[in-house]
Short mmCIF file of C-alpha atoms in Angstrom, two decimals:
data_model
loop_
_atom_site.label_atom_id
_atom_site.label_comp_id
_atom_site.label_asym_id
_atom_site.label_seq_id
_atom_site.Cartn_x
_atom_site.Cartn_y
_atom_site.Cartn_z
CA MET M 1 -31.01 -44.83 68.60
CA THR M 2 -31.61 -45.13 64.87
CA LEU M 3 -31.73 -48.43 63.00
CA LYS M 4 -28.73 -47.34 60.96
CA LYS M 5 -26.66 -46.64 64.11
CA ALA M 6 -27.78 -49.89 65.82
CA ASN M 7 -26.85 -51.86 62.68
CA ARG M 8 -23.37 -50.25 62.60
CA VAL M 9 -22.67 -50.91 66.30
CA LEU M 10 -24.01 -54.48 66.39
CA GLY M 11 -22.20 -55.48 63.19
CA LYS M 12 -18.81 -54.98 64.89
CA CYS M 13 -18.99 -57.86 67.36
CA PHE M 14 -19.89 -61.58 67.24
CA ILE M 15 -22.59 -61.43 69.91
CA GLY M 16 -24.00 -58.29 68.27
CA ALA M 17 -24.34 -60.23 65.00
CA LEU M 18 -26.39 -62.91 66.82
CA LEU M 19 -28.58 -60.46 68.69
CA LYS M 20 -29.04 -57.93 65.89
CA PRO M 21 -32.38 -59.31 64.61
CA PHE M 22 -33.89 -59.30 68.12
CA LEU M 23 -32.65 -55.82 69.05
CA ILE M 24 -33.72 -54.22 65.79
CA THR M 25 -37.15 -55.85 66.10
CA GLY M 26 -37.40 -54.43 69.63
CA LEU M 27 -36.46 -50.95 68.45
CA VAL M 28 -39.26 -51.05 65.86
CA VAL M 29 -41.98 -52.95 67.78
CA MET M 30 -41.73 -51.27 71.23
CA PRO M 31 -42.53 -47.71 70.10
CA ALA M 32 -45.26 -48.99 67.79
CA ALA M 33 -46.85 -50.92 70.68
CA GLY M 34 -46.83 -47.82 72.88
CA LEU M 35 -44.41 -49.35 75.38
CA LEU M 36 -42.22 -46.21 75.26
CA ALA M 37 -45.22 -43.80 75.37
CA GLN M 38 -44.86 -40.78 77.61
CA PRO M 39 -47.55 -39.66 80.07
CA PRO M 40 -49.99 -37.04 78.67
CA LEU M 41 -48.07 -33.99 79.90
CA GLY M 42 -47.11 -31.85 76.94
CA ALA M 43 -48.39 -29.86 74.02
CA PRO M 44 -51.97 -31.33 73.89
CA ALA M 45 -52.47 -30.74 77.62
CA MET M 46 -51.08 -27.21 77.39
CA ASN M 47 -53.00 -26.31 74.22
CA ALA M 48 -56.26 -27.38 75.92
CA CYS M 49 -55.81 -24.51 78.42
CA LYS M 50 -54.25 -21.89 76.18
CA GLY M 51 -56.03 -18.60 76.92
CA GLN M 52 -58.31 -20.29 79.50
CA GLN M 53 -58.87 -19.30 83.13
CA GLN M 54 -57.84 -21.33 86.19
CA GLY M 55 -60.39 -24.06 86.99
CA VAL M 56 -62.07 -24.15 83.56
CA ARG M 57 -63.00 -27.69 82.40
CA CYS M 58 -60.78 -29.01 79.60
CA SER M 59 -60.06 -32.13 77.58
CA PHE M 60 -57.45 -33.37 75.10
CA GLU M 61 -56.58 -36.50 73.14
CA SER M 62 -53.85 -38.72 74.57
CA PRO M 63 -52.34 -41.96 73.25
CA HIS M 64 -54.70 -43.76 75.68
CA GLY M 65 -57.90 -41.94 74.69
CA LYS M 66 -59.69 -38.67 75.61
CA VAL M 67 -58.61 -37.08 78.91
CA TYR M 68 -60.99 -34.84 80.89
CA GLY M 69 -59.81 -32.44 83.56
CA SER M 70 -59.50 -28.79 84.50
CA CYS M 71 -56.98 -26.03 83.81
CA HIS M 72 -54.31 -25.42 86.44
CA ALA M 73 -51.21 -23.27 86.69
CA LEU M 74 -47.88 -24.49 85.39
CA PRO M 75 -45.62 -22.34 87.64
CA TYR M 76 -42.36 -22.65 85.76
CA LYS M 77 -43.97 -21.78 82.39
CA GLY M 78 -46.51 -19.11 83.51
CA GLN M 79 -49.28 -20.80 81.53
CA GLY M 80 -52.05 -23.30 82.09
CA ILE M 81 -52.18 -27.06 81.63
CA CYS M 82 -55.08 -29.53 81.57
CA VAL M 83 -54.73 -31.76 84.65
CA PRO M 84 -56.75 -35.02 84.57
CA GLU M 85 -59.61 -35.22 87.09
CA ASP M 86 -57.97 -37.99 89.12
CA ARG M 87 -54.61 -36.23 89.41
CA ASN M 88 -53.24 -33.27 91.29
CA ALA M 89 -50.93 -30.66 89.78
CA ALA M 90 -47.88 -32.76 90.66
CA GLY M 91 -49.29 -35.69 88.66
CA ARG M 92 -50.06 -37.82 91.72
CA GLY M 93 -53.24 -39.46 93.02
CA ASP M 94 -55.68 -37.49 95.10
CA PRO M 95 -56.92 -34.28 93.43
CA SER M 96 -57.39 -32.62 96.85
CA GLY M 97 -53.74 -31.55 96.52
CA LEU M 98 -54.51 -29.26 93.59
CA GLN M 99 -53.03 -25.79 93.72
CA GLN M 100 -55.64 -23.33 95.04
CA MET M 101 -55.64 -19.98 93.23
CA LYS M 102 -58.04 -17.19 92.55
CA PRO M 103 -60.05 -17.77 89.35
CA GLY M 104 -58.51 -16.34 86.19
CA ARG M 105 -54.98 -15.96 87.59
CA PHE M 106 -51.94 -17.92 86.62
CA PRO M 107 -48.78 -17.14 88.56
CA GLY M 108 -46.22 -15.04 86.76
CA SER M 109 -42.63 -14.84 87.89
CA ARG M 110 -41.50 -15.63 91.40
CA GLU M 111 -41.11 -12.91 93.97
CA HIS M 112 -38.07 -12.78 96.26
CA ARG M 113 -37.60 -10.65 99.35
CA VAL M 114 -34.52 -10.97 101.52
CA LEU M 115 -34.18 -9.23 104.87
CA GLN M 116 -30.70 -9.20 106.33
CA SER M 117 -29.32 -7.88 109.59
CA ASP M 118 -27.37 -4.63 109.41
CA GLY M 119 -25.27 -5.73 112.43
CA SER M 120 -21.87 -7.29 112.44
CA PRO M 121 -21.60 -11.09 112.30
CA ASP M 122 -20.82 -13.13 115.41
CA LEU M 123 -18.12 -15.71 114.67
CA LEU M 124 -18.26 -19.01 116.58
CA LYS M 125 -16.02 -22.05 116.71
CA SER M 126 -17.32 -24.88 114.55
CA SER M 127 -17.52 -27.21 117.51
CA VAL M 128 -19.91 -24.91 119.42
CA LYS M 129 -23.70 -25.19 119.13
CA PRO M 130 -25.32 -22.03 117.73
CA PRO M 131 -26.53 -19.71 120.53
CA VAL M 132 -29.86 -19.15 118.73
CA LYS M 133 -32.20 -21.87 117.48
CA GLY M 134 -32.58 -22.38 113.73
CA TYR M 135 -35.94 -21.30 112.36
CA PHE M 136 -37.72 -22.45 109.20
CA ASP M 137 -41.41 -22.04 108.29
CA VAL M 138 -43.48 -22.60 105.13
CA SER M 139 -46.86 -20.96 104.61
CA ILE M 140 -49.26 -19.99 101.79
CA GLU M 141 -50.14 -16.30 101.40
CA ASP M 142 -52.47 -15.47 98.52
CA ASP M 143 -50.91 -17.16 95.48
CA PHE M 144 -47.44 -17.50 97.03
CA ARG M 145 -45.65 -20.18 98.99
CA VAL M 146 -43.67 -18.23 101.61
CA LEU M 147 -40.46 -19.62 103.05
CA LYS M 148 -39.10 -17.94 106.19
CA ALA M 149 -35.76 -18.95 107.76
CA ASN M 150 -32.97 -17.41 109.79
CA GLY M 151 -30.27 -19.51 108.07
CA ILE M 152 -28.94 -20.89 111.34
CA PRO M 153 -28.41 -24.66 111.40
CA SER M 154 -30.00 -26.66 114.19
CA HIS M 155 -26.77 -28.65 114.63
CA GLU M 156 -23.03 -28.18 115.14
CA THR M 157 -21.46 -27.41 111.81
CA GLY M 158 -18.35 -29.54 112.28
CA ARG M 159 -14.65 -28.94 112.16
CA PHE M 160 -12.42 -28.45 109.16
CA PRO M 161 -10.63 -30.33 107.79
CA ASN M 162 -13.12 -33.17 108.26
CA THR M 163 -11.88 -36.75 108.56
CA GLY M 164 -11.15 -38.04 105.09
CA ASN M 165 -11.37 -34.62 103.45
CA PRO M 166 -8.31 -34.19 101.23
CA ASN M 167 -8.62 -30.38 101.11
CA ALA M 168 -6.77 -27.92 103.32
CA ILE M 169 -7.41 -24.32 104.37
CA LYS M 170 -5.13 -21.96 102.52
CA PRO M 171 -4.11 -18.61 104.00
#
């Protein structure tokens, strides 16, 4: 919020006129004091690893001083970022959770493979338990997290219309 906008909004009410000096002071003092500072994830951390390989030592200046770390993959951007030594790639505590990759490789785009049955579907009543157990597995293969599932729920799916559901099935 800009000072001009705050002044315009607060000037329209009696309480706003009383609080205006305090609120405007807060809008000016808080950012200057660093109370609204963001964590050091951004351009400086990315620039520190631009063109660098995975695992290379890096450093950058943050609002709180010099940060030392190593370059790690930023999966949704396809580039590297300098992760502080005491943090993992998700920005949380123990660095043992860092993404393990082969040196010099940052992941590119995601890879999707879908295998579907070529048979006809078996239709079941919603109140019947599925005849086959649901399956879901997560594993790491090379640089990929692999999710395998058969898409079958491990519970009854319920009846329609559900209690309290205002919708109806239309023919």
